[in-house]
């Protein structure tokens, strides 16, 4: 059931080209565009009055049943003028959009598909045209070819087209680099056929989005030109010159501003809404925040006296993520303890929920994920759902964290030494020179060859191994009692893995801290762990001391894991993927309950 | 970094030349029009020819162009066909109103836009949706229409602010500010919308990076992560949008200065276009182009300063 939900959401996310059913705003936007274009096309038939017919006696009326949108300065019917004005306005916008998409499409496809010098020439041309001040060119054009808005809008479309060209080009390059296009080319299909059959359909969404958004811009530009008097010449109406006429009487009848302005705004808005909704369905969607919002509880309830029980006691911890169909569990009823100075290993195949358990313990599960039950008791205080203010006493100070991917663990735009110093100031209370000294001390502690030099570097200038050492220094900054290390060596080069692991173990000896280490690697378990927790499909299937796990594994899943990778396996070897299904505790309970009801009936 | 600036200048120079050639080429397509414009349609052909000769408009286009170009290097942009004033003096006088308008509008857009964007990114949910709606509206409203509505409301109905006109800041600073409020507001609408949207997207992207979680887990407060690390991460795309907004604003001055009767370069372009006063347009357009290129250059420099990866390579 839950897997069905997961696969259906990921399928939806992976089919970007497919359009969803239109939302209400999109339907409204389309309706408005149909009305506007329809009104323009049928103006001669449906407009209630002649747009030029003046009735001075009825001038400057607000809406009446006869004149639905009122009358202008000369007593002409505003609605009829709007309908007749739509033609010139919308057609010159269409000219701009056609030029924009047409040129962008042709140049973009040619450049992206053929590559080489053609591509370079097109890119060079676009980079110059993009730098031209388009609006200014329009005024030069209009000063020479007076009143020729069509030409001006054509120029506007042409000069704006580099944006479209570059977009189409990059998507054409992306498609070209895909295998099936290569295959098509090798099998001798004509480039034109390949472009139409394979490249164009994939870029379609992008082209429509960009075209719609540009249409909105072109409409605003056209109305500005017409407002300034460079468009349709009065008495003939256009949306822009109607605003300009209305502006002469704004003190007496401000109402006259409303109809033409609202029509322009509605049309631009509709184009924008359509473009935006398409963009959302084209792009992969929202990125979810990794920052966990503050909980509501402002006081950590004492479950036990501090300093008495185990350092960490996780009880029935359940975590799930929010989806359209409700909360999908990722981790179910997980319970374990870590004693002071103890190292606990957490093993399980990929996707079994190990990282999620770690995040639950650290209180950093991120947005869209929630702890749905259970408790995380650290030194006698339950941390689940606590506010940032409470967690500030623990995060970094008593519990620290090392991530699986050291190359993305720190901020990319600040020097690592500066960030480390910030951690020291926050978690160790040192400031100024003392903090700076501690930076070097910590970087020396993690055995970096050039501590002072490394401190001045940015993350991207470090190797994976060096970055992980800096991460470890980070975690040590607050002198924590518990270190959570999520696969600290998995992402690293095999040659440096042993070095990092050895460092961690030496630091554990020196500081006496407890460690929760997540790993794929039985070798790591054998080397460093006192006890082991085995996870499978979000649940704990077995926990025992390290010796016992290797000697007498109880659960069939553990046995399968071990037989395929027996005791003494080489460190650095990943857990194999175990085929076949195993029962988890929750399945057993369900089966028992089923048997119980079966027996009762 | 030097290389990047060099590339940018290498693109800028052809752009300036293209603009000068463009204005001249286009003008040459309709020869003699200027004299007819000045003298009116009833003037005799002899009189038109004479005036053309006086203005130097009967010479080959290339010669006129080179002359004009040489003049620019001496700071001489020619003479306005209508007022007879030197264009360079007009440009000098009209630069500042436009500068204040575009700069204030860019500042206001940046401050409000970034604030909105950060709030929406952090709050998510309905705040983000409301902001998206407002943003869409901001882009869809023609700025001159917003300007007229603002005049009706704040100058007309409420009578709080002067409707149109301009006072130089050195003459009366209070008056200058009160006359700037409405044009700057009208101009900032679209800018706020665009910048807020970009900030929201870039901040959302920043907050979805793994390092946010790592730093939070190691004791960095949420607020600091958002305001220091998030903003820093989002800075480059947001800066690009702010710079693009400033460039848009320069185009927008043409309409808004006309609405508010501000004696700047924008209204000079608008009037020049109506009057077919090519010398004026050429001067103003060239100055605008130079300013835009300068803004792009500055943006590029700030980029490299902000981006450690580029900075290291340059
Ligand atoms: N925010 C989320 N939204 C949807 N699914 C999620 C989310 N977070 C985790 N999951 C899913 O929960 C499951 C457990 O993920 P988790 O990262 O905890 O596994 P893991 O045991 O650490 O795996 P690995 O060994 O690959 O790191 C995965 O199937 C993952 O796709
Ligand atoms: Mg994991």
mmCIF file of C-alpha atoms in Angstrom, chain B residues 45-302:
data_model
loop_
_atom_site.group_PDB
_atom_site.id
_atom_site.type_symbol
_atom_site.label_atom_id
_atom_site.label_comp_id
_atom_site.label_asym_id
_atom_site.label_seq_id
_atom_site.Cartn_x
_atom_site.Cartn_y
_atom_site.Cartn_z
ATOM 1 C CA UNK B 45 11.686 72.139 -51.994
ATOM 2 C CA UNK B 46 14.401 74.797 -52.335
ATOM 3 C CA UNK B 47 13.986 75.897 -48.749
ATOM 4 C CA UNK B 48 14.094 72.258 -47.586
ATOM 5 C CA UNK B 49 17.262 71.603 -49.549
ATOM 6 C CA UNK B 50 18.825 74.752 -48.134
ATOM 7 C CA UNK B 51 18.061 73.788 -44.556
ATOM 8 C CA UNK B 52 19.367 70.279 -45.190
ATOM 9 C CA UNK B 53 22.601 71.783 -46.411
ATOM 10 C CA UNK B 54 22.766 74.045 -43.362
ATOM 11 C CA UNK B 55 22.264 71.066 -41.091
ATOM 12 C CA UNK B 56 24.742 69.011 -43.076
ATOM 13 C CA UNK B 57 22.070 66.468 -43.874
ATOM 14 C CA UNK B 58 22.806 66.418 -47.605
ATOM 15 C CA UNK B 59 26.213 64.819 -47.211
ATOM 16 C CA UNK B 60 26.789 61.049 -47.542
ATOM 17 C CA UNK B 61 25.601 59.126 -44.505
ATOM 18 C CA UNK B 62 29.015 57.691 -43.798
ATOM 19 C CA UNK B 63 30.536 61.159 -43.660
ATOM 20 C CA UNK B 64 27.822 62.403 -41.330
ATOM 21 C CA UNK B 65 28.271 59.332 -39.163
ATOM 22 C CA UNK B 66 32.037 59.680 -38.860
ATOM 23 C CA UNK B 67 31.651 63.359 -38.082
ATOM 24 C CA UNK B 68 29.162 62.627 -35.365
ATOM 25 C CA UNK B 69 31.330 59.851 -33.958
ATOM 26 C CA UNK B 70 34.348 62.126 -33.872
ATOM 27 C CA UNK B 71 32.222 64.709 -32.102
ATOM 28 C CA UNK B 72 31.247 62.262 -29.397
ATOM 29 C CA UNK B 73 34.869 61.681 -28.512
ATOM 30 C CA UNK B 74 35.101 65.442 -28.003
ATOM 31 C CA UNK B 75 31.951 65.367 -25.881
ATOM 32 C CA UNK B 76 29.928 66.954 -28.665
ATOM 33 C CA UNK B 77 26.715 65.116 -29.402
ATOM 34 C CA UNK B 78 25.461 67.565 -32.020
ATOM 35 C CA UNK B 79 22.622 70.027 -31.767
ATOM 36 C CA UNK B 80 18.975 69.433 -31.085
ATOM 37 C CA UNK B 81 17.063 70.004 -34.311
ATOM 38 C CA UNK B 82 14.229 71.680 -32.499
ATOM 39 C CA UNK B 83 15.520 73.667 -29.597
ATOM 40 C CA UNK B 84 18.905 74.312 -31.198
ATOM 41 C CA UNK B 85 20.580 73.510 -27.883
ATOM 42 C CA UNK B 86 23.698 71.359 -27.786
ATOM 43 C CA UNK B 87 22.642 67.775 -27.067
ATOM 44 C CA UNK B 88 25.484 67.333 -24.588
ATOM 45 C CA UNK B 89 24.050 70.100 -22.395
ATOM 46 C CA UNK B 90 20.589 68.495 -22.582
ATOM 47 C CA UNK B 91 22.054 65.130 -21.595
ATOM 48 C CA UNK B 92 23.830 66.682 -18.645
ATOM 49 C CA UNK B 93 20.690 68.420 -17.399
ATOM 50 C CA UNK B 94 18.443 65.466 -17.949
ATOM 51 C CA UNK B 95 20.686 62.750 -16.597
ATOM 52 C CA UNK B 96 20.046 63.290 -12.896
ATOM 53 C CA UNK B 97 16.242 63.066 -12.711
ATOM 54 C CA UNK B 98 16.428 59.776 -14.594
ATOM 55 C CA UNK B 99 19.299 58.562 -12.470
ATOM 56 C CA UNK B 100 17.407 59.263 -9.236
ATOM 57 C CA UNK B 101 14.231 57.669 -10.512
ATOM 58 C CA UNK B 102 15.894 54.475 -11.762
ATOM 59 C CA UNK B 103 18.196 54.161 -8.753
ATOM 60 C CA UNK B 104 15.528 54.734 -6.116
ATOM 61 C CA UNK B 105 13.226 52.320 -7.891
ATOM 62 C CA UNK B 106 15.963 49.679 -8.027
ATOM 63 C CA UNK B 107 16.714 50.174 -4.323
ATOM 64 C CA UNK B 108 13.071 49.998 -3.303
ATOM 65 C CA UNK B 109 12.485 46.939 -5.506
ATOM 66 C CA UNK B 110 15.554 45.222 -4.122
ATOM 67 C CA UNK B 111 14.774 45.868 -0.458
ATOM 68 C CA UNK B 112 11.084 44.997 -0.597
ATOM 69 C CA UNK B 113 11.558 42.204 -3.123
ATOM 70 C CA UNK B 114 14.279 40.434 -1.175
ATOM 71 C CA UNK B 115 12.348 40.790 2.090
ATOM 72 C CA UNK B 116 9.171 39.366 0.575
ATOM 73 C CA UNK B 117 11.091 36.582 -1.099
ATOM 74 C CA UNK B 118 12.879 35.514 2.058
ATOM 75 C CA UNK B 119 9.671 35.559 4.094
ATOM 76 C CA UNK B 120 7.842 33.494 1.497
ATOM 77 C CA UNK B 121 10.684 30.987 1.192
ATOM 78 C CA UNK B 122 10.916 30.531 4.931
ATOM 79 C CA UNK B 123 7.190 30.457 5.688
ATOM 80 C CA UNK B 124 6.289 28.444 2.585
ATOM 81 C CA UNK B 125 2.672 27.338 2.158
ATOM 82 C CA UNK B 126 0.121 30.110 1.871
ATOM 83 C CA UNK B 127 2.638 32.937 2.213
ATOM 84 C CA UNK B 128 4.443 31.651 -0.864
ATOM 85 C CA UNK B 129 1.189 31.328 -2.791
ATOM 86 C CA UNK B 130 0.023 34.838 -1.892
ATOM 87 C CA UNK B 131 3.408 36.179 -2.904
ATOM 88 C CA UNK B 132 3.269 34.317 -6.206
ATOM 89 C CA UNK B 133 -0.126 35.883 -6.869
ATOM 90 C CA UNK B 134 1.069 39.382 -6.041
ATOM 91 C CA UNK B 135 4.175 38.800 -8.089
ATOM 92 C CA UNK B 136 2.211 37.754 -11.117
ATOM 93 C CA UNK B 137 0.012 40.822 -10.752
ATOM 94 C CA UNK B 138 3.041 43.083 -10.417
ATOM 95 C CA UNK B 139 4.410 41.899 -13.734
ATOM 96 C CA UNK B 140 1.040 42.158 -15.474
ATOM 97 C CA UNK B 141 0.164 45.744 -14.579
ATOM 98 C CA UNK B 142 1.399 48.346 -17.075
ATOM 99 C CA UNK B 143 3.510 50.793 -15.056
ATOM 100 C CA UNK B 144 1.992 53.913 -16.625
ATOM 101 C CA UNK B 145 -1.474 52.710 -15.689
ATOM 102 C CA UNK B 146 -0.414 52.048 -12.100
ATOM 103 C CA UNK B 147 1.098 55.543 -12.158
ATOM 104 C CA UNK B 148 -2.201 57.101 -13.243
ATOM 105 C CA UNK B 149 -4.128 55.179 -10.587
ATOM 106 C CA UNK B 150 -1.634 56.318 -7.956
ATOM 107 C CA UNK B 151 -2.082 59.908 -9.098
ATOM 108 C CA UNK B 152 -5.864 59.595 -8.870
ATOM 109 C CA UNK B 153 -5.666 58.128 -5.387
ATOM 110 C CA UNK B 154 -2.785 59.912 -3.651
ATOM 111 C CA UNK B 155 -2.723 63.223 -5.470
ATOM 112 C CA UNK B 156 -6.412 63.491 -6.302
ATOM 113 C CA UNK B 157 -8.661 61.820 -3.759
ATOM 114 C CA UNK B 158 -6.356 61.918 -0.744
ATOM 115 C CA UNK B 159 -4.314 64.925 -1.773
ATOM 116 C CA UNK B 160 -1.247 63.685 0.098
ATOM 117 C CA UNK B 161 1.329 64.049 -2.633
ATOM 118 C CA UNK B 162 1.948 66.264 -5.637
ATOM 119 C CA UNK B 163 0.640 64.722 -8.856
ATOM 120 C CA UNK B 164 3.383 65.479 -11.355
ATOM 121 C CA UNK B 165 6.578 67.462 -11.771
ATOM 122 C CA UNK B 166 10.151 67.351 -10.559
ATOM 123 C CA UNK B 167 12.268 69.342 -8.131
ATOM 124 C CA UNK B 168 16.021 68.922 -8.041
ATOM 125 C CA UNK B 169 17.303 67.604 -4.683
ATOM 126 C CA UNK B 170 19.727 70.524 -4.302
ATOM 127 C CA UNK B 171 16.857 73.018 -4.679
ATOM 128 C CA UNK B 172 14.456 71.570 -2.135
ATOM 129 C CA UNK B 173 15.181 68.127 -0.798
ATOM 130 C CA UNK B 174 11.783 67.593 0.862
ATOM 131 C CA UNK B 175 9.957 68.580 -2.278
ATOM 132 C CA UNK B 176 12.283 66.325 -4.302
ATOM 133 C CA UNK B 177 11.406 63.347 -2.109
ATOM 134 C CA UNK B 178 7.663 63.973 -2.117
ATOM 135 C CA UNK B 179 7.679 64.237 -5.899
ATOM 136 C CA UNK B 180 9.696 61.024 -6.207
ATOM 137 C CA UNK B 181 7.323 58.878 -4.147
ATOM 138 C CA UNK B 182 4.695 58.189 -6.802
ATOM 139 C CA UNK B 183 6.985 57.614 -9.807
ATOM 140 C CA UNK B 184 9.262 55.360 -7.777
ATOM 141 C CA UNK B 185 6.284 53.394 -6.473
ATOM 142 C CA UNK B 186 4.835 52.938 -9.943
ATOM 143 C CA UNK B 187 8.173 51.882 -11.310
ATOM 144 C CA UNK B 188 8.939 49.446 -8.488
ATOM 145 C CA UNK B 189 5.816 47.314 -8.872
ATOM 146 C CA UNK B 190 7.227 44.953 -11.464
ATOM 147 C CA UNK B 191 10.702 45.024 -9.957
ATOM 148 C CA UNK B 192 9.443 43.978 -6.523
ATOM 149 C CA UNK B 193 7.516 41.151 -8.130
ATOM 150 C CA UNK B 194 10.443 39.843 -10.148
ATOM 151 C CA UNK B 195 12.984 40.144 -7.364
ATOM 152 C CA UNK B 196 10.683 38.573 -4.783
ATOM 153 C CA UNK B 197 10.043 35.616 -7.046
ATOM 154 C CA UNK B 198 13.708 35.094 -7.786
ATOM 155 C CA UNK B 199 14.619 35.454 -4.113
ATOM 156 C CA UNK B 200 11.981 32.957 -3.106
ATOM 157 C CA UNK B 201 13.173 30.408 -5.633
ATOM 158 C CA UNK B 202 16.839 30.888 -4.828
ATOM 159 C CA UNK B 203 16.223 30.810 -1.080
ATOM 160 C CA UNK B 204 14.161 27.631 -1.423
ATOM 161 C CA UNK B 205 17.047 26.181 -3.373
ATOM 162 C CA UNK B 206 19.508 27.310 -0.703
ATOM 163 C CA UNK B 207 17.434 25.824 2.115
ATOM 164 C CA UNK B 208 17.250 22.504 0.288
ATOM 165 C CA UNK B 209 21.035 22.120 0.306
ATOM 166 C CA UNK B 210 22.471 19.433 2.560
ATOM 167 C CA UNK B 211 24.780 21.838 4.348
ATOM 168 C CA UNK B 212 21.739 23.516 5.940
ATOM 169 C CA UNK B 213 20.946 20.320 7.773
ATOM 170 C CA UNK B 214 24.559 19.657 8.686
ATOM 171 C CA UNK B 215 25.002 23.112 10.171
ATOM 172 C CA UNK B 216 21.652 23.001 11.961
ATOM 173 C CA UNK B 217 22.467 19.626 13.469
ATOM 174 C CA UNK B 218 25.769 21.064 14.684
ATOM 175 C CA UNK B 219 24.165 23.935 16.530
ATOM 176 C CA UNK B 220 23.758 26.773 13.999
ATOM 177 C CA UNK B 221 20.482 28.626 14.754
ATOM 178 C CA UNK B 222 17.812 28.612 12.063
ATOM 179 C CA UNK B 223 17.716 32.373 11.787
ATOM 180 C CA UNK B 224 21.428 32.628 11.165
ATOM 181 C CA UNK B 225 21.296 29.852 8.591
ATOM 182 C CA UNK B 226 18.557 31.676 6.685
ATOM 183 C CA UNK B 227 19.901 35.200 6.929
ATOM 184 C CA UNK B 228 23.592 34.478 6.596
ATOM 185 C CA UNK B 229 24.099 31.235 4.726
ATOM 186 C CA UNK B 230 20.820 31.208 2.793
ATOM 187 C CA UNK B 231 21.043 34.790 1.565
ATOM 188 C CA UNK B 232 24.677 34.351 0.712
ATOM 189 C CA UNK B 233 23.882 31.278 -1.348
ATOM 190 C CA UNK B 234 20.986 33.035 -3.081
ATOM 191 C CA UNK B 235 22.954 36.242 -3.623
ATOM 192 C CA UNK B 236 24.187 35.595 -7.151
ATOM 193 C CA UNK B 237 20.884 34.876 -8.931
ATOM 194 C CA UNK B 238 19.151 37.582 -6.892
ATOM 195 C CA UNK B 239 21.814 40.074 -7.825
ATOM 196 C CA UNK B 240 21.382 39.179 -11.494
ATOM 197 C CA UNK B 241 17.670 39.901 -11.182
ATOM 198 C CA UNK B 242 18.273 43.200 -9.416
ATOM 199 C CA UNK B 243 20.619 44.254 -12.184
ATOM 200 C CA UNK B 244 18.104 43.176 -14.844
ATOM 201 C CA UNK B 245 15.448 45.147 -12.974
ATOM 202 C CA UNK B 246 17.583 48.273 -13.093
ATOM 203 C CA UNK B 247 17.989 47.844 -16.836
ATOM 204 C CA UNK B 248 14.220 47.376 -17.197
ATOM 205 C CA UNK B 249 13.682 50.508 -15.154
ATOM 206 C CA UNK B 250 15.758 52.491 -17.601
ATOM 207 C CA UNK B 251 13.356 51.434 -20.360
ATOM 208 C CA UNK B 252 10.475 52.261 -18.030
ATOM 209 C CA UNK B 253 11.632 55.832 -17.520
ATOM 210 C CA UNK B 254 10.451 56.705 -21.024
ATOM 211 C CA UNK B 255 6.806 56.114 -20.138
ATOM 212 C CA UNK B 256 6.898 57.142 -16.504
ATOM 213 C CA UNK B 257 8.764 60.382 -17.048
ATOM 214 C CA UNK B 258 6.131 61.243 -19.619
ATOM 215 C CA UNK B 259 3.313 60.465 -17.165
ATOM 216 C CA UNK B 260 4.901 62.448 -14.334
ATOM 217 C CA UNK B 261 6.342 65.232 -16.499
ATOM 218 C CA UNK B 262 9.849 64.588 -15.218
ATOM 219 C CA UNK B 263 12.492 66.382 -17.303
ATOM 220 C CA UNK B 264 14.808 63.379 -17.706
ATOM 221 C CA UNK B 265 16.375 61.350 -20.468
ATOM 222 C CA UNK B 266 13.302 59.146 -20.773
ATOM 223 C CA UNK B 267 10.967 61.970 -21.610
ATOM 224 C CA UNK B 268 13.675 63.348 -23.890
ATOM 225 C CA UNK B 269 13.550 60.082 -25.851
ATOM 226 C CA UNK B 270 9.763 60.132 -25.937
ATOM 227 C CA UNK B 271 9.645 63.730 -27.128
ATOM 228 C CA UNK B 272 12.479 63.195 -29.571
ATOM 229 C CA UNK B 273 10.615 60.275 -31.064
ATOM 230 C CA UNK B 274 7.500 62.378 -31.531
ATOM 231 C CA UNK B 275 9.450 65.302 -32.991
ATOM 232 C CA UNK B 276 11.760 63.203 -35.084
ATOM 233 C CA UNK B 277 14.626 64.941 -33.316
ATOM 234 C CA UNK B 278 17.287 62.377 -34.160
ATOM 235 C CA UNK B 279 20.226 64.162 -32.579
ATOM 236 C CA UNK B 280 18.427 64.090 -29.237
ATOM 237 C CA UNK B 281 17.474 60.445 -29.538
ATOM 238 C CA UNK B 282 20.926 59.407 -30.651
ATOM 239 C CA UNK B 283 22.506 61.152 -27.696
ATOM 240 C CA UNK B 284 20.040 59.859 -25.121
ATOM 241 C CA UNK B 285 20.021 56.315 -26.469
ATOM 242 C CA UNK B 286 23.782 56.206 -26.519
ATOM 243 C CA UNK B 287 23.984 57.428 -22.944
ATOM 244 C CA UNK B 288 21.376 54.885 -21.849
ATOM 245 C CA UNK B 289 23.282 52.143 -23.615
ATOM 246 C CA UNK B 290 26.510 53.143 -21.923
ATOM 247 C CA UNK B 291 24.814 53.153 -18.510
ATOM 248 C CA UNK B 292 23.303 49.734 -19.113
ATOM 249 C CA UNK B 293 26.646 48.308 -20.194
ATOM 250 C CA UNK B 294 28.276 49.827 -17.126
ATOM 251 C CA UNK B 295 25.663 48.272 -14.850
ATOM 252 C CA UNK B 296 26.265 44.901 -16.486
ATOM 253 C CA UNK B 297 29.992 45.283 -16.007
ATOM 254 C CA UNK B 298 29.570 46.160 -12.330
ATOM 255 C CA UNK B 299 27.244 43.193 -11.891
ATOM 256 C CA UNK B 300 29.865 40.909 -13.381
ATOM 257 C CA UNK B 301 32.507 42.233 -11.039
ATOM 258 C CA UNK B 302 30.318 41.738 -7.980
#
